[in-house]
mmCIF file of N, CA and C in Angstrom:
data_model
loop_
_atom_site.group_PDB
_atom_site.id
_atom_site.type_symbol
_atom_site.label_atom_id
_atom_site.label_comp_id
_atom_site.label_asym_id
_atom_site.label_seq_id
_atom_site.Cartn_x
_atom_site.Cartn_y
_atom_site.Cartn_z
ATOM 1 N N UNK A 16 54.240 -35.122 26.633
ATOM 2 C CA UNK A 16 53.788 -34.609 25.370
ATOM 3 C C UNK A 16 54.557 -33.352 25.017
ATOM 4 N N UNK A 17 54.960 -32.582 25.974
ATOM 5 C CA UNK A 17 55.680 -31.349 25.716
ATOM 6 C C UNK A 17 56.994 -31.645 24.974
ATOM 7 N N UNK A 18 57.706 -32.687 25.399
ATOM 8 C CA UNK A 18 58.970 -33.034 24.720
ATOM 9 C C UNK A 18 58.713 -33.392 23.248
ATOM 10 N N UNK A 19 57.617 -34.164 22.995
ATOM 11 C CA UNK A 19 57.284 -34.510 21.600
ATOM 12 C C UNK A 19 57.018 -33.265 20.780
ATOM 13 N N UNK A 20 56.287 -32.297 21.326
ATOM 14 C CA UNK A 20 55.983 -31.105 20.556
ATOM 15 C C UNK A 20 57.187 -30.218 20.331
ATOM 16 N N UNK A 21 58.030 -30.137 21.353
ATOM 17 C CA UNK A 21 59.309 -29.402 21.177
ATOM 18 C C UNK A 21 60.157 -30.037 20.096
ATOM 19 N N UNK A 22 60.292 -31.369 20.134
ATOM 20 C CA UNK A 22 61.041 -32.067 19.127
ATOM 21 C C UNK A 22 60.452 -31.886 17.713
ATOM 22 N N UNK A 23 59.114 -31.905 17.648
ATOM 23 C CA UNK A 23 58.436 -31.654 16.396
ATOM 24 C C UNK A 23 58.764 -30.284 15.872
ATOM 25 N N UNK A 24 58.727 -29.264 16.754
ATOM 26 C CA UNK A 24 59.053 -27.916 16.352
ATOM 27 C C UNK A 24 60.522 -27.825 15.838
ATOM 28 N N UNK A 25 61.449 -28.445 16.554
ATOM 29 C CA UNK A 25 62.831 -28.439 16.106
ATOM 30 C C UNK A 25 62.943 -29.154 14.761
ATOM 31 N N UNK A 26 62.264 -30.281 14.607
ATOM 32 C CA UNK A 26 62.283 -31.019 13.346
ATOM 33 C C UNK A 26 61.773 -30.183 12.186
ATOM 34 N N UNK A 27 60.782 -29.353 12.471
ATOM 35 C CA UNK A 27 60.246 -28.460 11.460
ATOM 36 C C UNK A 27 61.254 -27.405 11.039
ATOM 37 N N UNK A 28 62.198 -27.083 11.876
ATOM 38 C CA UNK A 28 63.239 -26.083 11.573
ATOM 39 C C UNK A 28 64.376 -26.704 10.797
ATOM 40 N N UNK A 29 64.588 -28.015 10.903
ATOM 41 C CA UNK A 29 65.779 -28.648 10.303
ATOM 42 C C UNK A 29 65.891 -28.465 8.778
ATOM 43 N N UNK A 30 64.785 -28.499 7.993
ATOM 44 C CA UNK A 30 64.980 -28.272 6.605
ATOM 45 C C UNK A 30 65.582 -26.892 6.307
ATOM 46 N N UNK A 31 65.307 -25.947 7.174
ATOM 47 C CA UNK A 31 65.791 -24.586 6.987
ATOM 48 C C UNK A 31 67.238 -24.490 7.493
ATOM 49 N N UNK A 32 67.589 -25.269 8.496
ATOM 50 C CA UNK A 32 68.990 -25.370 8.910
ATOM 51 C C UNK A 32 69.822 -25.901 7.748
ATOM 52 N N UNK A 33 69.292 -26.925 7.094
ATOM 53 C CA UNK A 33 70.016 -27.532 5.943
ATOM 54 C C UNK A 33 70.014 -26.573 4.764
ATOM 55 N N UNK A 34 69.088 -25.662 4.685
ATOM 56 C CA UNK A 34 69.003 -24.698 3.580
ATOM 57 C C UNK A 34 70.149 -23.687 3.631
ATOM 58 N N UNK A 35 70.586 -23.344 4.841
ATOM 59 C CA UNK A 35 71.623 -22.331 4.981
ATOM 60 C C UNK A 35 72.868 -22.642 4.145
ATOM 61 N N UNK A 36 73.424 -23.833 4.184
ATOM 62 C CA UNK A 36 74.595 -24.156 3.380
ATOM 63 C C UNK A 36 74.296 -24.114 1.885
ATOM 64 N N UNK A 37 73.019 -24.380 1.508
ATOM 65 C CA UNK A 37 72.673 -24.243 0.098
ATOM 66 C C UNK A 37 72.843 -22.813 -0.383
ATOM 67 N N UNK A 38 72.379 -21.855 0.457
ATOM 68 C CA UNK A 38 72.529 -20.463 0.123
ATOM 69 C C UNK A 38 73.963 -20.031 0.042
ATOM 70 N N UNK A 39 74.794 -20.571 0.920
ATOM 71 C CA UNK A 39 76.225 -20.257 0.877
ATOM 72 C C UNK A 39 76.845 -20.773 -0.418
ATOM 73 N N UNK A 40 76.523 -21.991 -0.774
ATOM 74 C CA UNK A 40 77.065 -22.558 -2.034
ATOM 75 C C UNK A 40 76.566 -21.786 -3.262
ATOM 76 N N UNK A 41 75.283 -21.350 -3.218
ATOM 77 C CA UNK A 41 74.769 -20.596 -4.357
ATOM 78 C C UNK A 41 75.430 -19.244 -4.446
ATOM 79 N N UNK A 42 75.675 -18.599 -3.306
ATOM 80 C CA UNK A 42 76.314 -17.275 -3.265
ATOM 81 C C UNK A 42 77.681 -17.300 -3.902
ATOM 82 N N UNK A 43 78.362 -18.414 -3.775
ATOM 83 C CA UNK A 43 79.717 -18.543 -4.359
ATOM 84 C C UNK A 43 79.654 -18.467 -5.904
ATOM 85 N N UNK A 44 78.483 -18.852 -6.459
ATOM 86 C CA UNK A 44 78.303 -18.771 -7.906
ATOM 87 C C UNK A 44 77.651 -17.478 -8.364
ATOM 88 N N UNK A 45 77.279 -16.636 -7.423
ATOM 89 C CA UNK A 45 76.518 -15.446 -7.752
ATOM 90 C C UNK A 45 75.056 -15.822 -7.664
ATOM 91 N N UNK A 46 74.462 -15.591 -6.511
ATOM 92 C CA UNK A 46 73.099 -16.077 -6.221
ATOM 93 C C UNK A 46 72.122 -15.617 -7.296
ATOM 94 N N UNK A 47 71.408 -16.550 -7.870
ATOM 95 C CA UNK A 47 70.422 -16.277 -8.922
ATOM 96 C C UNK A 47 69.054 -16.321 -8.318
ATOM 97 N N UNK A 48 68.549 -15.210 -7.872
ATOM 98 C CA UNK A 48 67.247 -15.181 -7.190
ATOM 99 C C UNK A 48 66.072 -15.319 -8.154
ATOM 100 N N UNK A 49 66.351 -15.113 -9.453
ATOM 101 C CA UNK A 49 65.275 -15.314 -10.456
ATOM 102 C C UNK A 49 65.061 -16.775 -10.802
ATOM 103 N N UNK A 50 66.115 -17.584 -10.714
ATOM 104 C CA UNK A 50 66.030 -19.010 -11.034
ATOM 105 C C UNK A 50 66.767 -19.827 -10.002
ATOM 106 N N UNK A 51 66.396 -19.734 -8.704
ATOM 107 C CA UNK A 51 67.191 -20.400 -7.677
ATOM 108 C C UNK A 51 67.199 -21.938 -7.806
ATOM 109 N N UNK A 52 66.076 -22.506 -8.213
ATOM 110 C CA UNK A 52 66.024 -23.980 -8.323
ATOM 111 C C UNK A 52 66.906 -24.468 -9.452
ATOM 112 N N UNK A 53 66.923 -23.708 -10.522
ATOM 113 C CA UNK A 53 67.795 -24.075 -11.649
ATOM 114 C C UNK A 53 69.206 -24.015 -11.196
ATOM 115 N N UNK A 54 69.574 -22.961 -10.463
ATOM 116 C CA UNK A 54 70.961 -22.844 -9.986
ATOM 117 C C UNK A 54 71.289 -23.956 -9.032
ATOM 118 N N UNK A 55 70.337 -24.296 -8.157
ATOM 119 C CA UNK A 55 70.610 -25.405 -7.238
ATOM 120 C C UNK A 55 70.891 -26.713 -7.946
ATOM 121 N N UNK A 56 70.212 -26.944 -9.055
ATOM 122 C CA UNK A 56 70.415 -28.177 -9.814
ATOM 123 C C UNK A 56 71.784 -28.248 -10.460
ATOM 124 N N UNK A 57 72.489 -27.109 -10.514
ATOM 125 C CA UNK A 57 73.805 -27.054 -11.117
ATOM 126 C C UNK A 57 74.922 -27.164 -10.084
ATOM 127 N N UNK A 58 74.564 -27.157 -8.806
ATOM 128 C CA UNK A 58 75.569 -27.231 -7.761
ATOM 129 C C UNK A 58 76.187 -28.627 -7.739
ATOM 130 N N UNK A 59 77.484 -28.635 -7.360
ATOM 131 C CA UNK A 59 78.209 -29.914 -7.254
ATOM 132 C C UNK A 59 78.861 -29.957 -5.875
ATOM 133 N N UNK A 60 79.346 -31.119 -5.492
ATOM 134 C CA UNK A 60 80.064 -31.274 -4.295
ATOM 135 C C UNK A 60 79.297 -30.860 -3.079
ATOM 136 N N UNK A 61 79.867 -29.965 -2.269
ATOM 137 C CA UNK A 61 79.235 -29.495 -1.014
ATOM 138 C C UNK A 61 77.858 -28.935 -1.275
ATOM 139 N N UNK A 62 77.707 -28.148 -2.300
ATOM 140 C CA UNK A 62 76.421 -27.536 -2.611
ATOM 141 C C UNK A 62 75.342 -28.565 -2.968
ATOM 142 N N UNK A 63 75.712 -29.553 -3.741
ATOM 143 C CA UNK A 63 74.781 -30.612 -4.106
ATOM 144 C C UNK A 63 74.372 -31.437 -2.892
ATOM 145 N N UNK A 64 75.367 -31.705 -1.983
ATOM 146 C CA UNK A 64 75.027 -32.440 -0.790
ATOM 147 C C UNK A 64 74.148 -31.627 0.114
ATOM 148 N N UNK A 65 74.330 -30.295 0.151
ATOM 149 C CA UNK A 65 73.477 -29.460 0.953
ATOM 150 C C UNK A 65 72.058 -29.467 0.442
ATOM 151 N N UNK A 66 71.881 -29.422 -0.856
ATOM 152 C CA UNK A 66 70.550 -29.503 -1.458
ATOM 153 C C UNK A 66 69.913 -30.837 -1.099
ATOM 154 N N UNK A 67 70.650 -31.917 -1.210
ATOM 155 C CA UNK A 67 70.106 -33.249 -0.879
ATOM 156 C C UNK A 67 69.697 -33.338 0.580
ATOM 157 N N UNK A 68 70.525 -32.784 1.484
ATOM 158 C CA UNK A 68 70.218 -32.786 2.920
ATOM 159 C C UNK A 68 68.959 -31.985 3.173
ATOM 160 N N UNK A 69 68.804 -30.872 2.491
ATOM 161 C CA UNK A 69 67.610 -29.995 2.582
ATOM 162 C C UNK A 69 66.368 -30.790 2.188
ATOM 163 N N UNK A 70 66.422 -31.456 1.024
ATOM 164 C CA UNK A 70 65.267 -32.221 0.563
ATOM 165 C C UNK A 70 64.936 -33.352 1.458
ATOM 166 N N UNK A 71 65.968 -34.076 1.872
ATOM 167 C CA UNK A 71 65.740 -35.233 2.739
ATOM 168 C C UNK A 71 65.173 -34.820 4.105
ATOM 169 N N UNK A 72 65.485 -33.640 4.552
ATOM 170 C CA UNK A 72 64.924 -33.187 5.800
ATOM 171 C C UNK A 72 63.432 -33.040 5.739
ATOM 172 N N UNK A 73 62.882 -32.562 4.602
ATOM 173 C CA UNK A 73 61.425 -32.494 4.398
ATOM 174 C C UNK A 73 60.858 -33.900 4.325
ATOM 175 N N UNK A 74 61.505 -34.803 3.620
ATOM 176 C CA UNK A 74 61.010 -36.133 3.462
ATOM 177 C C UNK A 74 60.895 -36.827 4.832
ATOM 178 N N UNK A 75 61.905 -36.689 5.660
ATOM 179 C CA UNK A 75 61.928 -37.300 6.987
ATOM 180 C C UNK A 75 60.920 -36.657 7.889
ATOM 181 N N UNK A 76 60.739 -35.349 7.768
ATOM 182 C CA UNK A 76 59.777 -34.621 8.588
ATOM 183 C C UNK A 76 58.350 -35.181 8.450
ATOM 184 N N UNK A 77 57.959 -35.547 7.255
ATOM 185 C CA UNK A 77 56.615 -36.060 7.031
ATOM 186 C C UNK A 77 56.364 -37.296 7.897
ATOM 187 N N UNK A 78 57.303 -38.247 7.882
ATOM 188 C CA UNK A 78 57.099 -39.464 8.656
ATOM 189 C C UNK A 78 57.118 -39.214 10.140
ATOM 190 N N UNK A 79 58.102 -38.386 10.584
ATOM 191 C CA UNK A 79 58.212 -38.092 11.992
ATOM 192 C C UNK A 79 57.001 -37.300 12.489
ATOM 193 N N UNK A 80 56.589 -36.316 11.702
ATOM 194 C CA UNK A 80 55.460 -35.500 12.095
ATOM 195 C C UNK A 80 54.193 -36.315 12.223
ATOM 196 N N UNK A 81 53.973 -37.165 11.317
ATOM 197 C CA UNK A 81 52.796 -38.044 11.372
ATOM 198 C C UNK A 81 52.844 -38.960 12.573
ATOM 199 N N UNK A 82 54.011 -39.489 12.882
ATOM 200 C CA UNK A 82 54.205 -40.355 14.030
ATOM 201 C C UNK A 82 53.869 -39.638 15.339
ATOM 202 N N UNK A 83 54.382 -38.439 15.456
ATOM 203 C CA UNK A 83 54.162 -37.602 16.644
ATOM 204 C C UNK A 83 52.652 -37.302 16.810
ATOM 205 N N UNK A 84 52.049 -36.826 15.697
ATOM 206 C CA UNK A 84 50.597 -36.523 15.768
ATOM 207 C C UNK A 84 49.816 -37.769 16.141
ATOM 208 N N UNK A 85 50.154 -38.923 15.566
ATOM 209 C CA UNK A 85 49.445 -40.187 15.859
ATOM 210 C C UNK A 85 49.528 -40.598 17.303
ATOM 211 N N UNK A 86 50.732 -40.500 17.852
ATOM 212 C CA UNK A 86 50.905 -40.947 19.248
ATOM 213 C C UNK A 86 50.192 -39.966 20.213
ATOM 214 N N UNK A 87 50.192 -38.701 19.879
ATOM 215 C CA UNK A 87 49.438 -37.747 20.723
ATOM 216 C C UNK A 87 47.945 -37.930 20.560
ATOM 217 N N UNK A 88 47.462 -38.079 19.298
ATOM 218 C CA UNK A 88 46.029 -38.282 19.049
ATOM 219 C C UNK A 88 45.508 -39.570 19.718
ATOM 220 N N UNK A 89 46.335 -40.559 19.755
ATOM 221 C CA UNK A 89 45.925 -41.819 20.370
ATOM 222 C C UNK A 89 45.953 -41.752 21.883
ATOM 223 N N UNK A 90 46.455 -40.672 22.405
ATOM 224 C CA UNK A 90 46.563 -40.535 23.861
ATOM 225 C C UNK A 90 47.614 -41.446 24.497
ATOM 226 N N UNK A 91 48.605 -41.782 23.682
ATOM 227 C CA UNK A 91 49.633 -42.743 24.143
ATOM 228 C C UNK A 91 50.999 -42.124 24.224
ATOM 229 N N UNK A 92 51.075 -40.833 24.275
ATOM 230 C CA UNK A 92 52.395 -40.180 24.446
ATOM 231 C C UNK A 92 52.990 -40.600 25.773
ATOM 232 N N UNK A 93 54.223 -41.109 25.754
ATOM 233 C CA UNK A 93 54.851 -41.613 26.935
ATOM 234 C C UNK A 93 56.323 -41.278 26.933
ATOM 235 N N UNK A 94 57.013 -41.721 27.953
ATOM 236 C CA UNK A 94 58.454 -41.399 28.066
ATOM 237 C C UNK A 94 59.242 -42.023 26.936
ATOM 238 N N UNK A 95 58.847 -43.210 26.518
ATOM 239 C CA UNK A 95 59.575 -43.873 25.399
ATOM 240 C C UNK A 95 59.439 -43.061 24.130
ATOM 241 N N UNK A 96 58.230 -42.622 23.800
ATOM 242 C CA UNK A 96 58.019 -41.799 22.611
ATOM 243 C C UNK A 96 58.820 -40.523 22.686
ATOM 244 N N UNK A 97 58.865 -39.908 23.845
ATOM 245 C CA UNK A 97 59.656 -38.652 23.993
ATOM 246 C C UNK A 97 61.129 -38.926 23.826
ATOM 247 N N UNK A 98 61.605 -40.029 24.354
ATOM 248 C CA UNK A 98 63.018 -40.372 24.202
ATOM 249 C C UNK A 98 63.366 -40.609 22.727
ATOM 250 N N UNK A 99 62.456 -41.339 22.015
ATOM 251 C CA UNK A 99 62.694 -41.612 20.592
ATOM 252 C C UNK A 99 62.701 -40.242 19.826
ATOM 253 N N UNK A 100 61.853 -39.332 20.231
ATOM 254 C CA UNK A 100 61.792 -38.040 19.578
ATOM 255 C C UNK A 100 63.102 -37.268 19.726
ATOM 256 N N UNK A 101 63.652 -37.271 20.951
ATOM 257 C CA UNK A 101 64.924 -36.620 21.177
ATOM 258 C C UNK A 101 66.044 -37.236 20.370
ATOM 259 N N UNK A 102 66.065 -38.549 20.304
ATOM 260 C CA UNK A 102 67.104 -39.254 19.539
ATOM 261 C C UNK A 102 66.910 -38.942 18.055
ATOM 262 N N UNK A 103 65.675 -38.892 17.592
ATOM 263 C CA UNK A 103 65.387 -38.529 16.211
ATOM 264 C C UNK A 103 66.045 -37.175 15.887
ATOM 265 N N UNK A 104 65.786 -36.184 16.709
ATOM 266 C CA UNK A 104 66.316 -34.824 16.437
ATOM 267 C C UNK A 104 67.855 -34.855 16.396
ATOM 268 N N UNK A 105 68.454 -35.500 17.364
ATOM 269 C CA UNK A 105 69.925 -35.598 17.387
ATOM 270 C C UNK A 105 70.416 -36.303 16.124
ATOM 271 N N UNK A 106 69.768 -37.361 15.759
ATOM 272 C CA UNK A 106 70.141 -38.125 14.552
ATOM 273 C C UNK A 106 69.991 -37.258 13.284
ATOM 274 N N UNK A 107 68.946 -36.514 13.229
ATOM 275 C CA UNK A 107 68.748 -35.662 12.054
ATOM 276 C C UNK A 107 69.781 -34.522 11.942
ATOM 277 N N UNK A 108 70.137 -33.966 13.100
ATOM 278 C CA UNK A 108 71.205 -32.962 13.094
ATOM 279 C C UNK A 108 72.507 -33.565 12.662
ATOM 280 N N UNK A 109 72.805 -34.740 13.156
ATOM 281 C CA UNK A 109 74.036 -35.451 12.750
ATOM 282 C C UNK A 109 73.970 -35.767 11.280
ATOM 283 N N UNK A 110 72.798 -36.145 10.810
ATOM 284 C CA UNK A 110 72.581 -36.485 9.377
ATOM 285 C C UNK A 110 73.007 -35.295 8.487
ATOM 286 N N UNK A 111 72.528 -34.148 8.853
ATOM 287 C CA UNK A 111 72.869 -32.956 8.050
ATOM 288 C C UNK A 111 74.360 -32.693 8.089
ATOM 289 N N UNK A 112 74.948 -32.803 9.271
ATOM 290 C CA UNK A 112 76.398 -32.550 9.396
ATOM 291 C C UNK A 112 77.213 -33.601 8.636
ATOM 292 N N UNK A 113 76.818 -34.857 8.718
ATOM 293 C CA UNK A 113 77.542 -35.895 7.997
ATOM 294 C C UNK A 113 77.368 -35.762 6.511
ATOM 295 N N UNK A 114 76.184 -35.316 6.060
ATOM 296 C CA UNK A 114 75.960 -35.165 4.604
ATOM 297 C C UNK A 114 76.876 -34.030 4.107
ATOM 298 N N UNK A 115 76.926 -32.914 4.821
ATOM 299 C CA UNK A 115 77.735 -31.829 4.374
ATOM 300 C C UNK A 115 79.200 -32.186 4.406
ATOM 301 N N UNK A 116 79.627 -32.974 5.378
ATOM 302 C CA UNK A 116 81.047 -33.399 5.484
ATOM 303 C C UNK A 116 81.412 -34.556 4.566
ATOM 304 N N UNK A 117 80.402 -35.059 3.815
ATOM 305 C CA UNK A 117 80.639 -36.121 2.830
ATOM 306 C C UNK A 117 81.040 -37.426 3.536
ATOM 307 N N UNK A 118 80.416 -37.713 4.665
ATOM 308 C CA UNK A 118 80.718 -38.944 5.416
ATOM 309 C C UNK A 118 79.495 -39.851 5.214
ATOM 310 N N UNK A 119 79.454 -40.513 4.030
ATOM 311 C CA UNK A 119 78.279 -41.245 3.610
ATOM 312 C C UNK A 119 77.892 -42.378 4.499
ATOM 313 N N UNK A 120 78.847 -43.137 5.026
ATOM 314 C CA UNK A 120 78.544 -44.280 5.858
ATOM 315 C C UNK A 120 77.888 -43.831 7.165
ATOM 316 N N UNK A 121 78.463 -42.815 7.783
ATOM 317 C CA UNK A 121 77.878 -42.283 9.037
ATOM 318 C C UNK A 121 76.528 -41.648 8.745
ATOM 319 N N UNK A 122 76.421 -40.952 7.586
ATOM 320 C CA UNK A 122 75.142 -40.343 7.221
ATOM 321 C C UNK A 122 74.055 -41.429 7.110
ATOM 322 N N UNK A 123 74.372 -42.545 6.450
ATOM 323 C CA UNK A 123 73.374 -43.604 6.291
ATOM 324 C C UNK A 123 73.040 -44.236 7.658
ATOM 325 N N UNK A 124 74.041 -44.335 8.527
ATOM 326 C CA UNK A 124 73.760 -44.908 9.859
ATOM 327 C C UNK A 124 72.790 -44.045 10.641
ATOM 328 N N UNK A 125 73.061 -42.760 10.706
ATOM 329 C CA UNK A 125 72.179 -41.878 11.485
ATOM 330 C C UNK A 125 70.818 -41.690 10.782
ATOM 331 N N UNK A 126 70.774 -41.839 9.471
ATOM 332 C CA UNK A 126 69.456 -41.819 8.769
ATOM 333 C C UNK A 126 68.653 -43.010 9.287
ATOM 334 N N UNK A 127 69.293 -44.186 9.413
ATOM 335 C CA UNK A 127 68.612 -45.393 9.880
ATOM 336 C C UNK A 127 68.099 -45.186 11.329
ATOM 337 N N UNK A 128 68.888 -44.556 12.111
ATOM 338 C CA UNK A 128 68.503 -44.259 13.526
ATOM 339 C C UNK A 128 67.235 -43.389 13.531
ATOM 340 N N UNK A 129 67.295 -42.351 12.740
ATOM 341 C CA UNK A 129 66.197 -41.393 12.660
ATOM 342 C C UNK A 129 64.860 -42.063 12.160
ATOM 343 N N UNK A 130 64.960 -42.866 11.135
ATOM 344 C CA UNK A 130 63.707 -43.507 10.617
ATOM 345 C C UNK A 130 63.217 -44.523 11.603
ATOM 346 N N UNK A 131 64.144 -45.268 12.257
ATOM 347 C CA UNK A 131 63.739 -46.200 13.296
ATOM 348 C C UNK A 131 62.957 -45.484 14.397
ATOM 349 N N UNK A 132 63.452 -44.330 14.815
ATOM 350 C CA UNK A 132 62.811 -43.586 15.911
ATOM 351 C C UNK A 132 61.419 -43.148 15.473
ATOM 352 N N UNK A 133 61.257 -42.709 14.263
ATOM 353 C CA UNK A 133 59.922 -42.368 13.750
ATOM 354 C C UNK A 133 58.980 -43.525 13.838
ATOM 355 N N UNK A 134 59.379 -44.676 13.370
ATOM 356 C CA UNK A 134 58.483 -45.845 13.422
ATOM 357 C C UNK A 134 58.297 -46.297 14.849
ATOM 358 N N UNK A 135 59.299 -46.172 15.715
ATOM 359 C CA UNK A 135 59.138 -46.561 17.132
ATOM 360 C C UNK A 135 58.120 -45.653 17.802
ATOM 361 N N UNK A 136 58.106 -44.354 17.477
ATOM 362 C CA UNK A 136 57.081 -43.459 18.036
ATOM 363 C C UNK A 136 55.718 -43.883 17.572
ATOM 364 N N UNK A 137 55.564 -44.150 16.299
ATOM 365 C CA UNK A 137 54.269 -44.621 15.778
ATOM 366 C C UNK A 137 53.829 -45.931 16.479
ATOM 367 N N UNK A 138 54.780 -46.808 16.719
ATOM 368 C CA UNK A 138 54.450 -48.078 17.347
ATOM 369 C C UNK A 138 53.869 -47.853 18.714
ATOM 370 N N UNK A 139 54.271 -46.780 19.416
ATOM 371 C CA UNK A 139 53.722 -46.440 20.748
ATOM 372 C C UNK A 139 52.213 -46.176 20.620
ATOM 373 N N UNK A 140 51.785 -45.674 19.465
ATOM 374 C CA UNK A 140 50.354 -45.317 19.297
ATOM 375 C C UNK A 140 49.482 -46.567 19.078
ATOM 376 N N UNK A 141 50.096 -47.634 18.731
ATOM 377 C CA UNK A 141 49.327 -48.857 18.389
ATOM 378 C C UNK A 141 48.881 -49.563 19.654
#
């Protein structure tokens, strides 16, 4: 269970890891702290990809977080669930990197790995 919780904690940090490059892209345009979301909507290229990675990190966190909570609540946390959680975190880190690097095929592949791991963790609870 400890591995699951550590992975959940790391997964909770990933949206903010993805947010760092957004701030860098915004700073290049002169950071608009009064209207940051409007400025983010005007980003292109690297900046737009960083925003998308940031948003997707929250979307993925919901599914992963619920899966981890479900497997723990069901009392079925096991080595398989822990392994899936570790693979999920690695896949999500790669996802952010591939998104920023504009490697769309690899990004989609690791996205699939991450979502599979979330559902595999939930399956352990059944």
